Backbone as CSV, one residue per row, in Angstrom:
resi,resn,N_x,N_y,N_z,CA_x,CA_y,CA_z,C_x,C_y,C_z
1,MET,-55.914,16.825,-39.312,-56.586,17.304,-40.241,-56.347,18.699,-40.306
2,ARG,-56.624,19.456,-39.465,-56.249,20.928,-39.607,-54.846,21.181,-39.815
3,ARG,-53.870,20.540,-39.381,-52.350,21.049,-39.528,-52.235,20.700,-41.022
4,GLN,-52.778,19.591,-41.700,-52.767,19.373,-43.172,-53.216,20.485,-43.949
5,MET,-54.552,21.141,-43.551,-55.145,22.312,-43.937,-54.349,23.475,-44.123
6,LEU,-53.336,23.698,-42.991,-52.612,24.888,-42.763,-51.497,24.522,-43.981
7,TRP,-50.769,23.197,-43.788,-49.808,22.907,-44.825,-49.995,23.445,-46.055
8,LEU,-51.256,22.813,-46.561,-51.682,23.036,-47.915,-51.655,24.552,-48.274
9,SER,-52.499,25.338,-47.346,-52.734,26.791,-47.467,-51.334,27.363,-47.646
10,LEU,-50.226,27.159,-47.011,-49.006,27.661,-47.445,-48.590,27.351,-48.370
11,LEU,-48.468,26.041,-48.877,-47.997,25.586,-50.344,-48.774,26.383,-51.318
12,ILE,-50.137,26.502,-51.479,-50.797,27.204,-52.560,-50.564,28.724,-52.242
13,ASN,-50.057,29.309,-51.370,-50.053,30.716,-51.349,-48.508,31.321,-51.668
14,GLY,-47.735,30.136,-52.034,-46.319,30.502,-52.167,-45.346,30.758,-51.018
15,CYS,-45.736,30.587,-49.940,-45.072,30.623,-48.739,-44.041,29.520,-48.302
16,CYS,-43.495,29.888,-47.529,-42.552,29.131,-46.848,-43.451,27.815,-46.130
17,THR,-42.315,26.708,-45.887,-43.268,25.712,-45.473,-42.980,25.397,-44.059
18,SER,-42.733,26.336,-42.990,-42.530,26.212,-41.575,-44.160,26.394,-41.086
19,THR,-44.071,25.979,-39.942,-45.555,26.127,-39.151,-46.187,27.581,-39.241
20,LEU,-47.255,27.494,-39.414,-48.155,28.959,-39.248,-47.787,29.723,-38.056
21,SER,-47.290,29.068,-36.920,-47.000,29.855,-35.865,-45.705,30.543,-35.630
22,LEU,-44.844,30.076,-36.644,-43.534,30.475,-36.854,-43.268,31.333,-37.941
23,ALA,-44.171,31.564,-39.113,-44.175,32.152,-40.095,-44.477,33.565,-40.136
24,GLN,-43.392,34.559,-40.954,-43.784,35.939,-40.788,-44.105,36.364,-42.269
25,ASP,-44.865,36.939,-42.587,-45.128,37.416,-44.119,-44.296,39.023,-44.419
26,PHE,-43.649,38.513,-45.523,-42.904,39.734,-46.153,-43.446,39.876,-47.370
27,ASP,-43.383,41.311,-47.877,-43.782,41.430,-49.311,-42.651,41.282,-50.301
28,GLY,-42.672,41.064,-51.502,-41.781,40.664,-52.442,-41.135,41.776,-52.912
29,ALA,-41.734,42.888,-53.119,-41.280,44.071,-53.548,-40.097,44.689,-52.592
30,CYS,-38.995,44.721,-52.860,-37.576,44.694,-51.990,-36.851,45.666,-52.245
31,LEU,-36.309,46.459,-51.387,-35.217,47.279,-51.553,-33.885,46.680,-51.594
32,LEU,-32.927,46.803,-52.763,-31.494,46.268,-52.981,-30.312,47.365,-52.404
33,VAL,-29.376,46.907,-51.739,-28.498,48.018,-51.291,-27.313,47.200,-51.464
34,THR,-26.109,48.217,-51.993,-24.837,48.112,-51.770,-24.055,48.910,-51.101
35,GLN,-22.733,48.921,-51.027,-22.299,49.844,-50.424,-22.636,51.148,-50.453
36,ASN,-22.928,51.414,-51.788,-22.792,52.951,-52.034,-23.977,53.187,-53.234
37,MET,-25.004,52.282,-53.422,-26.264,52.395,-53.961,-27.485,51.755,-53.461
38,GLN,-28.591,52.172,-53.776,-29.883,51.525,-53.624,-30.739,51.356,-54.619
39,TRP,-31.328,50.354,-54.930,-32.394,50.661,-55.894,-33.367,49.284,-55.727
40,SER,-34.349,48.799,-56.657,-35.495,48.034,-56.058,-35.669,46.625,-56.853
41,GLY,-36.212,45.806,-56.272,-36.473,44.605,-56.999,-37.722,43.837,-56.608
42,VAL,-38.000,42.702,-57.206,-39.055,42.055,-56.820,-38.914,40.427,-56.900
43,ALA,-39.321,39.623,-55.746,-39.141,38.253,-55.585,-40.185,37.725,-56.784
44,ILE,-39.636,36.685,-57.623,-40.790,36.179,-58.529,-40.625,34.601,-58.217
45,SER,-39.903,34.088,-57.219,-40.185,32.440,-56.827,-39.489,32.731,-55.615
46,PRO,-39.555,31.566,-54.842,-39.048,31.334,-53.339,-37.482,31.830,-53.348
47,THR,-36.639,31.625,-54.495,-35.468,31.893,-54.510,-34.772,32.980,-55.224
48,GLU,-35.788,33.571,-55.962,-34.822,34.352,-57.112,-35.640,35.655,-56.964
49,ILE,-34.994,37.053,-57.421,-35.559,38.525,-57.429,-35.190,39.034,-58.842
50,LEU,-35.967,39.519,-59.551,-35.809,40.226,-60.537,-35.455,41.509,-60.391
51,THR,-34.564,42.273,-61.159,-34.397,43.828,-60.997,-33.523,44.143,-62.374
52,VAL,-33.177,45.321,-62.411,-32.422,45.794,-63.623,-30.799,45.572,-63.465
53,ALA,-30.178,45.810,-64.427,-28.416,45.568,-64.592,-27.897,46.361,-64.886
54,HIS,-28.371,47.764,-64.567,-27.207,49.132,-64.623,-26.638,49.440,-63.499
55,HIS,-26.078,48.720,-62.818,-25.602,48.968,-61.653,-24.194,48.793,-61.315
56,GLY,-23.679,48.436,-62.630,-22.314,47.684,-62.838,-21.855,46.486,-62.121
57,LEU,-23.182,45.544,-62.027,-22.788,44.373,-61.228,-22.483,43.540,-62.578
58,SER,-21.985,42.260,-61.817,-21.894,40.967,-62.667,-21.838,39.842,-61.476
59,VAL,-22.325,38.753,-62.557,-22.465,37.329,-62.032,-21.674,37.141,-60.716
60,GLY,-22.315,36.907,-59.730,-21.750,36.649,-58.612,-21.510,37.569,-57.450
61,SER,-21.897,39.097,-57.902,-22.047,40.262,-57.044,-22.972,39.590,-55.848
62,GLU,-22.596,40.085,-54.897,-23.266,40.319,-53.537,-24.027,41.675,-53.130
63,ILE,-25.539,41.518,-52.973,-26.298,42.345,-52.594,-26.941,42.322,-51.329
64,GLN,-27.579,43.091,-50.646,-28.577,43.038,-49.418,-29.709,43.440,-49.925
65,ALA,-30.918,42.463,-49.648,-32.222,42.464,-50.242,-33.063,42.839,-48.888
66,ASP,-33.969,43.746,-48.629,-34.669,43.977,-47.480,-36.131,43.877,-48.146
67,PHE,-36.599,43.274,-47.440,-38.156,42.739,-47.595,-38.994,43.437,-46.561
68,PRO,-40.251,44.324,-46.814,-40.942,44.683,-45.770,-41.891,44.007,-45.189
69,GLU,-42.077,43.924,-43.639,-43.130,42.908,-43.319,-44.677,42.925,-43.402
70,HIS,-45.485,42.188,-44.092,-46.683,42.059,-44.693,-47.174,42.986,-45.893
71,LYS,-46.400,44.198,-46.116,-46.917,44.882,-47.191,-46.022,45.715,-47.560
72,HIS,-45.764,46.419,-49.072,-44.985,47.531,-49.088,-45.096,48.855,-48.335
73,GLY,-44.205,49.053,-47.738,-44.366,50.360,-46.611,-44.217,49.915,-45.415
74,GLY,-44.083,49.057,-44.968,-43.984,48.146,-43.601,-42.891,48.671,-42.978
75,SER,-42.793,49.004,-41.527,-42.017,49.595,-40.938,-40.903,48.887,-40.704
76,THR,-41.221,47.416,-40.749,-40.229,46.206,-40.229,-39.753,45.685,-41.373
77,ARG,-38.544,45.505,-41.560,-37.875,44.860,-42.855,-36.918,43.400,-42.096
78,VAL,-36.938,42.482,-43.057,-35.858,41.473,-43.034,-34.701,41.886,-44.239
79,SER,-33.603,41.478,-43.554,-32.584,41.796,-44.645,-32.012,40.246,-45.092
80,LEU,-31.698,40.008,-46.059,-31.349,38.890,-46.616,-29.897,39.171,-47.636
81,LYS,-29.278,38.320,-47.678,-27.962,38.259,-48.943,-28.585,37.856,-50.043
82,ALA,-28.237,38.566,-51.290,-28.550,37.970,-52.271,-27.472,38.031,-53.228
83,ARG,-27.365,37.371,-54.331,-26.225,37.142,-55.353,-26.595,37.158,-56.691
84,VAL,-26.027,37.928,-57.706,-26.237,37.850,-59.068,-26.270,36.662,-59.616
85,LYS,-27.428,36.211,-60.321,-27.248,34.535,-60.968,-27.046,34.876,-62.429
86,LYS,-28.068,35.929,-63.083,-28.007,35.911,-64.239,-28.110,37.345,-64.706
87,ILE,-27.667,37.922,-65.958,-27.526,39.133,-66.338,-27.562,39.565,-67.692
88,ASN,-28.823,40.381,-67.999,-28.434,40.994,-69.703,-28.366,42.336,-69.719
89,LYS,-27.127,43.126,-70.029,-27.036,44.229,-69.426,-27.706,45.099,-70.907
90,ARG,-27.784,44.518,-72.009,-28.597,45.340,-72.960,-30.052,45.527,-72.831
91,ALA,-30.716,44.377,-72.235,-31.885,44.522,-71.862,-31.999,45.168,-70.610
92,ASP,-31.028,45.355,-69.939,-31.160,46.280,-68.533,-31.849,45.236,-67.404
93,ILE,-31.720,43.996,-67.162,-32.518,42.940,-66.533,-31.707,42.038,-65.959
94,CYS,-31.862,41.612,-64.715,-30.944,40.982,-64.001,-31.417,39.947,-63.040
95,LEU,-31.151,38.613,-62.747,-31.811,38.031,-61.952,-30.955,37.528,-60.640
96,LEU,-31.401,37.774,-59.352,-30.833,37.397,-58.035,-31.037,36.020,-57.392
97,GLU,-30.270,35.517,-56.807,-30.696,34.483,-56.263,-30.582,34.620,-54.434
98,TYR,-31.486,34.363,-53.834,-31.823,34.621,-52.393,-32.051,33.078,-51.761
99,LYS,-31.948,33.221,-50.270,-32.261,31.988,-49.469,-33.105,32.793,-48.335
100,ALA,-34.516,32.505,-48.040,-34.828,32.954,-46.934,-35.051,32.192,-45.621
101,PRO,-34.640,32.435,-44.638,-35.023,31.378,-43.449,-36.514,30.720,-43.564
102,GLU,-36.640,29.895,-42.799,-37.635,28.875,-42.642,-38.781,29.929,-42.042
103,TRP,-38.937,30.772,-41.395,-39.553,31.390,-40.621,-40.356,32.886,-41.543
104,ALA,-39.469,33.080,-42.519,-40.208,34.061,-43.375,-40.536,33.559,-44.515
105,CYS,-42.016,34.153,-45.232,-42.915,33.879,-45.941,-42.286,35.166,-47.125
106,ILE,-41.839,35.049,-47.841,-41.710,36.053,-49.095,-43.162,36.139,-50.246
107,LYS,-43.756,37.125,-50.206,-44.757,36.935,-51.165,-44.041,37.003,-52.663
108,GLN,-44.341,36.257,-53.487,-43.927,36.207,-54.848,-44.751,36.844,-55.953
109,TYR,-44.255,37.239,-56.609,-45.266,38.077,-57.712,-44.845,37.268,-59.309
110,ARG,-46.073,36.783,-59.896,-46.239,35.927,-60.949,-46.244,36.785,-62.446
111,VAL,-45.273,36.211,-63.202,-45.065,36.707,-64.504,-45.894,35.889,-65.224
112,PRO,-46.630,36.966,-65.843,-47.536,36.111,-66.896,-47.280,35.666,-68.333
113,VAL,-47.600,34.627,-68.587,-47.165,34.339,-70.338,-47.134,35.273,-71.361
114,GLU,-48.554,35.827,-71.244,-48.448,36.867,-72.236,-49.018,38.333,-71.637
115,ASN,-48.552,39.400,-72.056,-48.547,40.658,-71.607,-50.230,41.102,-71.491
116,PRO,-50.652,41.689,-70.392,-52.153,42.089,-70.058,-52.150,43.591,-70.427
117,LEU,-50.857,44.179,-70.537,-51.194,45.587,-71.217,-51.136,45.798,-72.354
118,THR,-52.534,46.001,-72.654,-53.097,45.884,-74.334,-53.799,47.633,-74.378
119,THR,-54.292,47.991,-73.530,-55.312,49.341,-73.529,-54.656,50.406,-73.129
120,ARG,-54.381,51.413,-73.658,-53.700,52.648,-73.538,-54.435,53.316,-72.391
121,GLY,-54.022,53.995,-71.182,-54.690,54.416,-70.165,-54.868,53.468,-68.718
122,ARG,-54.673,52.116,-69.329,-54.651,51.176,-68.115,-53.930,51.367,-67.019
123,LYS,-54.421,51.591,-65.779,-53.575,52.156,-64.640,-52.809,51.017,-64.211
124,VAL,-51.489,51.263,-63.458,-50.856,50.015,-63.248,-50.087,50.554,-61.596
125,ARG,-49.435,49.714,-60.822,-48.955,50.191,-59.547,-47.682,50.045,-59.596
126,ILE,-46.697,50.989,-59.223,-45.398,50.439,-58.984,-44.726,50.490,-57.511
127,HIS,-44.304,49.692,-56.896,-43.792,49.690,-55.549,-42.360,49.598,-55.457
128,GLY,-41.727,50.888,-55.196,-40.099,50.907,-55.334,-39.331,51.727,-54.123
129,TYR,-38.454,51.954,-54.212,-37.884,52.638,-52.563,-36.766,53.844,-53.592
130,VAL,-37.070,54.916,-52.576,-36.189,56.019,-53.005,-35.432,56.499,-51.736
131,ASN,-34.275,56.766,-51.650,-33.493,57.009,-50.427,-33.784,56.173,-49.265
132,HIS,-33.957,54.824,-49.723,-34.336,53.972,-48.670,-35.763,53.823,-48.044
133,GLN,-36.594,54.649,-48.665,-37.821,54.914,-48.432,-38.569,54.250,-49.277
134,PRO,-39.802,53.837,-48.947,-40.737,53.127,-49.935,-41.553,54.386,-50.885
135,MET,-41.690,54.078,-51.902,-42.722,54.890,-52.610,-43.477,54.109,-53.630
136,PHE,-44.629,54.818,-53.883,-46.072,54.252,-54.710,-46.212,55.278,-56.046
137,ILE,-46.089,54.832,-57.120,-46.489,55.607,-58.377,-47.566,54.840,-59.006
138,GLU,-48.488,55.443,-59.257,-49.556,54.921,-59.989,-49.808,55.553,-61.493
139,PRO,-48.731,55.130,-62.443,-48.900,55.739,-63.827,-50.029,54.889,-64.638
140,GLU,-50.301,55.508,-66.077,-51.046,55.154,-66.955,-50.190,54.089,-68.065
141,PHE,-50.610,53.070,-68.757,-49.966,52.432,-69.928,-50.006,53.346,-70.887
142,GLU,-49.168,53.699,-71.691,-49.111,54.767,-72.885,-49.152,54.031,-74.158
143,ARG,-48.127,52.965,-74.076,-47.741,52.103,-75.689,-46.716,50.985,-75.074
144,GLY,-46.717,50.027,-75.838,-45.684,48.891,-75.788,-45.106,49.049,-77.171
145,ASP,-43.983,48.136,-77.368,-43.272,48.246,-78.452,-42.097,49.252,-78.656
146,VAL,-42.097,50.059,-77.916,-41.168,51.024,-77.909,-39.698,50.686,-77.668
147,TYR,-38.767,51.153,-78.584,-37.473,50.843,-78.641,-36.449,51.849,-78.053
148,VAL,-35.584,51.909,-77.165,-34.639,52.808,-76.728,-33.155,53.087,-77.174
149,THR,-32.397,53.924,-77.152,-31.126,54.260,-77.837,-30.242,52.993,-77.099
150,GLY,-29.549,52.212,-78.159,-28.475,51.263,-77.817,-29.057,49.959,-77.600
151,ALA,-30.513,49.756,-77.683,-31.010,48.384,-77.651,-32.336,48.470,-78.582
152,GLU,-32.082,48.844,-79.967,-33.161,48.909,-80.942,-33.927,47.384,-80.872
153,ASP,-33.148,46.208,-80.995,-34.063,45.211,-81.051,-34.906,44.599,-79.851
154,ILE,-34.870,45.373,-78.420,-35.518,45.137,-77.249,-36.682,46.301,-76.998
155,ALA,-37.789,45.392,-77.229,-38.972,46.198,-77.009,-39.194,46.392,-75.574
156,VAL,-39.899,47.757,-75.222,-40.031,48.114,-74.036,-41.363,48.373,-73.936
157,ASN,-42.137,48.527,-72.534,-43.431,49.658,-72.377,-43.232,50.878,-72.018
158,GLN,-43.740,51.627,-72.371,-44.006,53.351,-71.979,-45.027,53.605,-70.982
159,PHE,-45.031,54.136,-70.134,-45.975,54.907,-69.143,-45.770,56.117,-69.074
160,ILE,-47.188,56.507,-68.585,-47.261,58.235,-68.591,-47.093,58.483,-66.928
161,ALA,-45.657,58.884,-66.694,-45.518,59.398,-65.247,-44.036,59.884,-65.398
162,GLN,-43.785,60.613,-64.375,-42.218,61.173,-64.030,-41.524,59.893,-63.440
163,ALA,-40.318,59.528,-64.210,-39.356,58.402,-63.755,-38.732,59.226,-62.595
164,VAL,-38.628,58.512,-61.410,-38.075,58.957,-60.339,-36.693,58.238,-59.720
165,GLU,-35.612,58.963,-59.663,-34.334,58.382,-59.390,-34.190,57.299,-58.306
166,GLY,-33.646,56.281,-58.557,-33.951,55.309,-57.403,-34.978,54.361,-57.405
167,MET,-35.841,54.460,-58.128,-36.809,53.585,-58.375,-36.803,52.425,-59.417
168,SER,-35.328,52.630,-59.965,-35.122,51.539,-61.251,-35.381,50.101,-60.489
169,GLY,-35.622,49.123,-61.284,-35.515,47.853,-60.679,-37.208,47.555,-59.994
170,SER,-38.115,48.584,-59.959,-38.918,48.591,-59.164,-40.084,47.709,-60.061
171,PRO,-41.106,46.654,-59.294,-42.054,46.071,-60.136,-42.954,46.751,-60.602
172,ILE,-43.489,46.611,-61.984,-44.615,47.347,-62.382,-45.988,46.228,-62.167
173,LEU,-46.864,46.204,-61.284,-47.770,45.292,-60.994,-49.193,45.832,-61.361
174,ILE,-50.123,44.667,-61.848,-51.518,44.769,-62.006,-52.070,43.797,-60.960
175,GLY,-52.547,44.033,-59.746,-52.813,43.004,-58.518,-51.492,42.284,-58.354
176,ASP,-51.359,41.405,-58.217,-50.230,40.415,-57.865,-49.514,39.653,-59.238
177,THR,-49.804,40.685,-60.210,-49.024,39.975,-61.620,-48.187,41.149,-62.026
178,LEU,-46.873,40.498,-62.351,-45.662,41.394,-62.723,-45.853,41.632,-64.156
179,VAL,-45.998,42.815,-64.563,-46.286,43.226,-65.939,-45.083,44.277,-66.282
180,GLY,-43.926,44.256,-65.608,-42.918,44.853,-65.978,-41.664,45.629,-65.042
181,ILE,-40.676,45.699,-65.333,-39.237,46.117,-64.336,-39.332,47.468,-65.018
182,GLN,-39.231,48.636,-64.227,-38.756,49.900,-64.483,-37.469,50.230,-64.449
183,PHE,-37.033,50.893,-65.459,-35.543,50.841,-65.744,-34.859,52.357,-66.056
184,GLY,-35.886,53.151,-66.315,-35.637,54.617,-66.791,-36.604,55.332,-67.231
185,GLY,-36.189,56.608,-67.715,-37.409,57.265,-68.612,-36.854,58.975,-68.033
186,GLY,-38.038,59.873,-68.434,-37.905,61.219,-68.224,-38.929,62.080,-67.437
187,LYS,-38.828,63.141,-67.567,-39.897,64.211,-66.721,-41.531,63.760,-67.150
188,LYS,-42.009,62.796,-68.225,-43.240,62.955,-68.586,-43.382,61.190,-68.917
189,ASP,-42.493,60.477,-69.015,-42.714,59.133,-69.362,-41.619,58.321,-68.614
190,LEU,-41.838,56.967,-68.544,-41.288,56.013,-67.727,-41.059,54.823,-68.641
191,HIS,-40.029,54.134,-68.731,-39.835,52.998,-69.403,-39.656,51.623,-68.576
192,ALA,-40.001,50.662,-69.027,-39.916,49.293,-68.313,-39.975,48.118,-69.137
193,ALA,-39.053,46.956,-68.561,-38.896,45.804,-69.347,-40.130,45.285,-69.423
194,SER,-40.629,44.838,-70.809,-42.070,44.242,-70.868,-42.080,42.778,-70.500
195,VAL,-43.283,42.326,-70.584,-43.422,40.820,-70.224,-42.451,40.121,-70.890
196,LYS,-42.500,40.252,-72.152,-41.999,39.431,-73.355,-40.378,39.363,-73.176
197,THR,-39.989,40.537,-72.944,-38.474,40.718,-72.665,-38.117,39.883,-71.271
198,ILE,-38.997,40.014,-70.279,-38.822,39.174,-69.118,-38.918,37.750,-69.292
199,GLN,-39.631,37.297,-70.126,-40.029,36.085,-70.335,-38.801,35.487,-71.178
200,GLU,-38.367,36.274,-72.123,-37.312,35.603,-72.678,-35.900,35.386,-71.929
201,PHE,-35.912,36.529,-71.171,-34.391,36.292,-70.243,-34.667,35.330,-69.441
202,LEU,-35.808,34.970,-68.809,-36.089,33.830,-67.914,-35.740,32.350,-68.468
203,LYS,-35.930,32.345,-69.899,-35.862,31.125,-70.516,-34.193,30.645,-70.451
């Protein structure tokens, strides 16, 4: 009976199906690395990572994905191989596929059906990496349906905060819910792919 309860708990929490004594928990906000670049991404399923598309990658490109143990900022990381599965350069969004070992339980962040960001000033949390080091930002939601040059038909969300180089691909979170993927901005605001853009891409 105890073994059945532990198995059920692992399944409900989206973790691996190895026994509890062997499982190690890793956060889904990850560091992505190639030979000469680093950026961020987030696990949205047991086999998929969502990130940006502006690093010159194409379908089949290989990337290293480092997941921190327990939580963002954890000192120990597991490095896994990832590969570009799908890409939309105009929307600046990219889907990677990876395979975690049985002993690694990677936390997944849920993409909601509808955007919960409706109130100006709503605080969110961004987990990313700069120079391979973890960074936290807590900006406020400013407005949605912003259009950027070169992609006038793709709406994005705008937040009040300085965009930090290296944080592209970082998940924008409300709790365990993914409400955007940061891709750019300036000294006073940052832009992110909206829930609508993410949902359309994942279809």
